[in-house]
């Protein structure tokens, strides 16, 4: 058993819902990320500003030579009392502790932090995590995170080179807690909104496809019995307008094919019935009473004409059937359209003279590639029609000339013009301009259909034009380059 691994494509609703929802969720996630980054930067800028302000204040107090050490400690305590989560460490040049905040962390490990010496005196603020913070129970964390600013402070009376080191640490656990809570809330909101967006988009897409489903339902109700039904382009959204117009054109073509097929079947039945009726009638008359040998021969000759007519009709229908099934493969040899026309003229000279119709040939040699027998049949059919409908005393003119990459052969005959309504259908099988015309002796009515099939097999084209002056059939074939 062979397994088909090709999966059916996803529906339009699923595709649109996925991509629209994905785009909306990405946009919301980007907005949330930008907002978190902005809040984080705001907290960081606020912390740095506070640390720099406290550092400036404490440095001013420590560098004041008029205050005693006790007074400086008192002032530092008063200032730190107005700030929450601030810890201060003051070291002498030998890194001995001069002052340490009572409720702050041990900042001595900061001295061993990579980059401490580069931050000292530069006014930069760096971040440090203390896993052994004594305030961890208050914050509910296993470690505390601090922003620290380190700066040198001149020691009054100790010389120009002797400086103390001042470290000020600000706990940012509150900010981190807030950011974690904000991230959690945003994640919950984003999840809820994502689900809501998916359902809203799915509903919107489903409603948006309603006109498409309506059109599909109308198309489904069209059968061979109501091919005259047309969809209304003005009643559908503009995105479906071209689809509806194209569908209407397709239905019009299908209806035309059905109509032509029905007419073709009726015409074919009529064409076959006529000779059969003639044969039956003639046979019944011949058998109604005794006949002489001469009379019976006349009946047989008349029957033979009907048999030949039916044989030619069947042969022509088989020829068209081959053309319809792309089985008409012409022989490809170089030939001259003008020379082929002369050969056909020789065949029609006697008949044209009998009808008092002249034959004229204008133009020069035009070389094409094709089947000589088929192309002679084309010229034969066009010329026979032209002679048949040319008034006595007038002439049929055949023009052979080149036009760009095409070789053109035009058969022109004077006579009554053909109405424009009939011109597009002249090449249909069994189509006649005058349906009431007697068909006996006028061929099977499919000569021009055979012409069109042969021309199409040669990758050419055939057209017809008619006015008060004349009727012109123009055959165009690809010209063979010299």
PDB file of N, CA and C in Angstrom, residues 411-424 426 433 463-474:
ATOM      1  N   UNK A 411      -8.478  35.361 -49.993  1.00  0.00           N
ATOM      2  CA  UNK A 411      -9.438  35.011 -51.045  1.00  0.00           C
ATOM      3  C   UNK A 411     -10.566  36.039 -50.979  1.00  0.00           C
ATOM      4  N   UNK A 412     -10.704  36.836 -52.038  1.00  0.00           N
ATOM      5  CA  UNK A 412     -11.667  37.934 -52.057  1.00  0.00           C
ATOM      6  C   UNK A 412     -12.666  37.716 -53.180  1.00  0.00           C
ATOM      7  N   UNK A 413     -13.946  37.816 -52.820  1.00  0.00           N
ATOM      8  CA  UNK A 413     -14.987  37.690 -53.852  1.00  0.00           C
ATOM      9  C   UNK A 413     -16.047  38.759 -53.653  1.00  0.00           C
ATOM     10  N   UNK A 414     -16.538  39.350 -54.753  1.00  0.00           N
ATOM     11  CA  UNK A 414     -17.642  40.302 -54.642  1.00  0.00           C
ATOM     12  C   UNK A 414     -18.943  39.566 -54.402  1.00  0.00           C
ATOM     13  N   UNK A 415     -19.938  40.306 -53.983  1.00  0.00           N
ATOM     14  CA  UNK A 415     -21.232  39.693 -53.727  1.00  0.00           C
ATOM     15  C   UNK A 415     -21.917  40.323 -52.534  1.00  0.00           C
ATOM     16  N   UNK A 416     -23.041  39.758 -52.139  1.00  0.00           N
ATOM     17  CA  UNK A 416     -23.801  40.287 -51.010  1.00  0.00           C
ATOM     18  C   UNK A 416     -22.965  40.191 -49.736  1.00  0.00           C
ATOM     19  N   UNK A 417     -22.926  41.260 -48.939  1.00  0.00           N
ATOM     20  CA  UNK A 417     -22.128  41.217 -47.709  1.00  0.00           C
ATOM     21  C   UNK A 417     -22.739  40.288 -46.664  1.00  0.00           C
ATOM     22  N   UNK A 418     -21.886  39.795 -45.789  1.00  0.00           N
ATOM     23  CA  UNK A 418     -22.326  38.955 -44.665  1.00  0.00           C
ATOM     24  C   UNK A 418     -22.499  39.849 -43.440  1.00  0.00           C
ATOM     25  N   UNK A 419     -23.625  39.716 -42.756  1.00  0.00           N
ATOM     26  CA  UNK A 419     -23.894  40.552 -41.583  1.00  0.00           C
ATOM     27  C   UNK A 419     -22.826  40.320 -40.515  1.00  0.00           C
ATOM     28  N   UNK A 420     -22.418  41.380 -39.811  1.00  0.00           N
ATOM     29  CA  UNK A 420     -21.378  41.225 -38.774  1.00  0.00           C
ATOM     30  C   UNK A 420     -21.724  40.185 -37.714  1.00  0.00           C
ATOM     31  N   UNK A 421     -23.013  39.985 -37.422  1.00  0.00           N
ATOM     32  CA  UNK A 421     -23.406  39.015 -36.391  1.00  0.00           C
ATOM     33  C   UNK A 421     -23.043  37.600 -36.787  1.00  0.00           C
ATOM     34  N   UNK A 422     -22.929  37.329 -38.094  1.00  0.00           N
ATOM     35  CA  UNK A 422     -22.645  35.972 -38.549  1.00  0.00           C
ATOM     36  C   UNK A 422     -21.142  35.695 -38.664  1.00  0.00           C
ATOM     37  N   UNK A 423     -20.326  36.741 -38.792  1.00  0.00           N
ATOM     38  CA  UNK A 423     -18.904  36.535 -39.074  1.00  0.00           C
ATOM     39  C   UNK A 423     -18.191  35.678 -38.036  1.00  0.00           C
ATOM     40  N   UNK A 424     -18.410  35.898 -36.695  1.00  0.00           N
ATOM     41  CA  UNK A 424     -17.669  35.081 -35.712  1.00  0.00           C
ATOM     42  C   UNK A 424     -18.032  33.597 -35.758  1.00  0.00           C
ATOM     43  N   UNK A 426     -18.900  31.792 -38.624  1.00  0.00           N
ATOM     44  CA  UNK A 426     -18.795  31.166 -39.944  1.00  0.00           C
ATOM     45  C   UNK A 426     -17.980  29.876 -39.914  1.00  0.00           C
ATOM     46  N   UNK A 433     -25.364  31.034 -42.849  1.00  0.00           N
ATOM     47  CA  UNK A 433     -25.921  32.374 -42.691  1.00  0.00           C
ATOM     48  C   UNK A 433     -27.423  32.336 -42.894  1.00  0.00           C
ATOM     49  N   UNK A 463      -9.076  34.583 -40.647  1.00  0.00           N
ATOM     50  CA  UNK A 463     -10.026  35.636 -40.298  1.00  0.00           C
ATOM     51  C   UNK A 463     -10.888  35.932 -41.505  1.00  0.00           C
ATOM     52  N   UNK A 464     -12.016  36.610 -41.259  1.00  0.00           N
ATOM     53  CA  UNK A 464     -12.944  36.949 -42.326  1.00  0.00           C
ATOM     54  C   UNK A 464     -13.447  38.362 -42.106  1.00  0.00           C
ATOM     55  N   UNK A 465     -13.627  39.071 -43.192  1.00  0.00           N
ATOM     56  CA  UNK A 465     -14.185  40.419 -43.163  1.00  0.00           C
ATOM     57  C   UNK A 465     -15.116  40.560 -44.353  1.00  0.00           C
ATOM     58  N   UNK A 466     -16.173  41.340 -44.177  1.00  0.00           N
ATOM     59  CA  UNK A 466     -17.160  41.492 -45.245  1.00  0.00           C
ATOM     60  C   UNK A 466     -17.740  42.890 -45.217  1.00  0.00           C
ATOM     61  N   UNK A 467     -17.895  43.481 -46.396  1.00  0.00           N
ATOM     62  CA  UNK A 467     -18.529  44.782 -46.539  1.00  0.00           C
ATOM     63  C   UNK A 467     -19.292  44.804 -47.848  1.00  0.00           C
ATOM     64  N   UNK A 468     -19.767  45.974 -48.223  1.00  0.00           N
ATOM     65  CA  UNK A 468     -20.571  46.081 -49.443  1.00  0.00           C
ATOM     66  C   UNK A 468     -19.754  45.791 -50.692  1.00  0.00           C
ATOM     67  N   UNK A 469     -18.444  45.917 -50.616  1.00  0.00           N
ATOM     68  CA  UNK A 469     -17.601  45.691 -51.787  1.00  0.00           C
ATOM     69  C   UNK A 469     -17.299  44.213 -51.999  1.00  0.00           C
ATOM     70  N   UNK A 470     -16.924  43.522 -50.919  1.00  0.00           N
ATOM     71  CA  UNK A 470     -16.511  42.138 -51.078  1.00  0.00           C
ATOM     72  C   UNK A 470     -16.452  41.442 -49.728  1.00  0.00           C
ATOM     73  N   UNK A 471     -16.249  40.111 -49.800  1.00  0.00           N
ATOM     74  CA  UNK A 471     -15.996  39.291 -48.616  1.00  0.00           C
ATOM     75  C   UNK A 471     -14.592  38.714 -48.747  1.00  0.00           C
ATOM     76  N   UNK A 472     -13.806  38.803 -47.639  1.00  0.00           N
ATOM     77  CA  UNK A 472     -12.401  38.433 -47.699  1.00  0.00           C
ATOM     78  C   UNK A 472     -12.064  37.446 -46.579  1.00  0.00           C
ATOM     79  N   UNK A 473     -11.563  36.287 -46.969  1.00  0.00           N
ATOM     80  CA  UNK A 473     -11.021  35.309 -46.025  1.00  0.00           C
ATOM     81  C   UNK A 473      -9.502  35.401 -46.103  1.00  0.00           C
ATOM     82  N   UNK A 474      -8.850  35.665 -44.951  1.00  0.00           N
ATOM     83  CA  UNK A 474      -7.397  35.858 -44.917  1.00  0.00           C
ATOM     84  C   UNK A 474      -6.752  34.727 -44.104  1.00  0.00           C
TER      85      UNK A 474
END
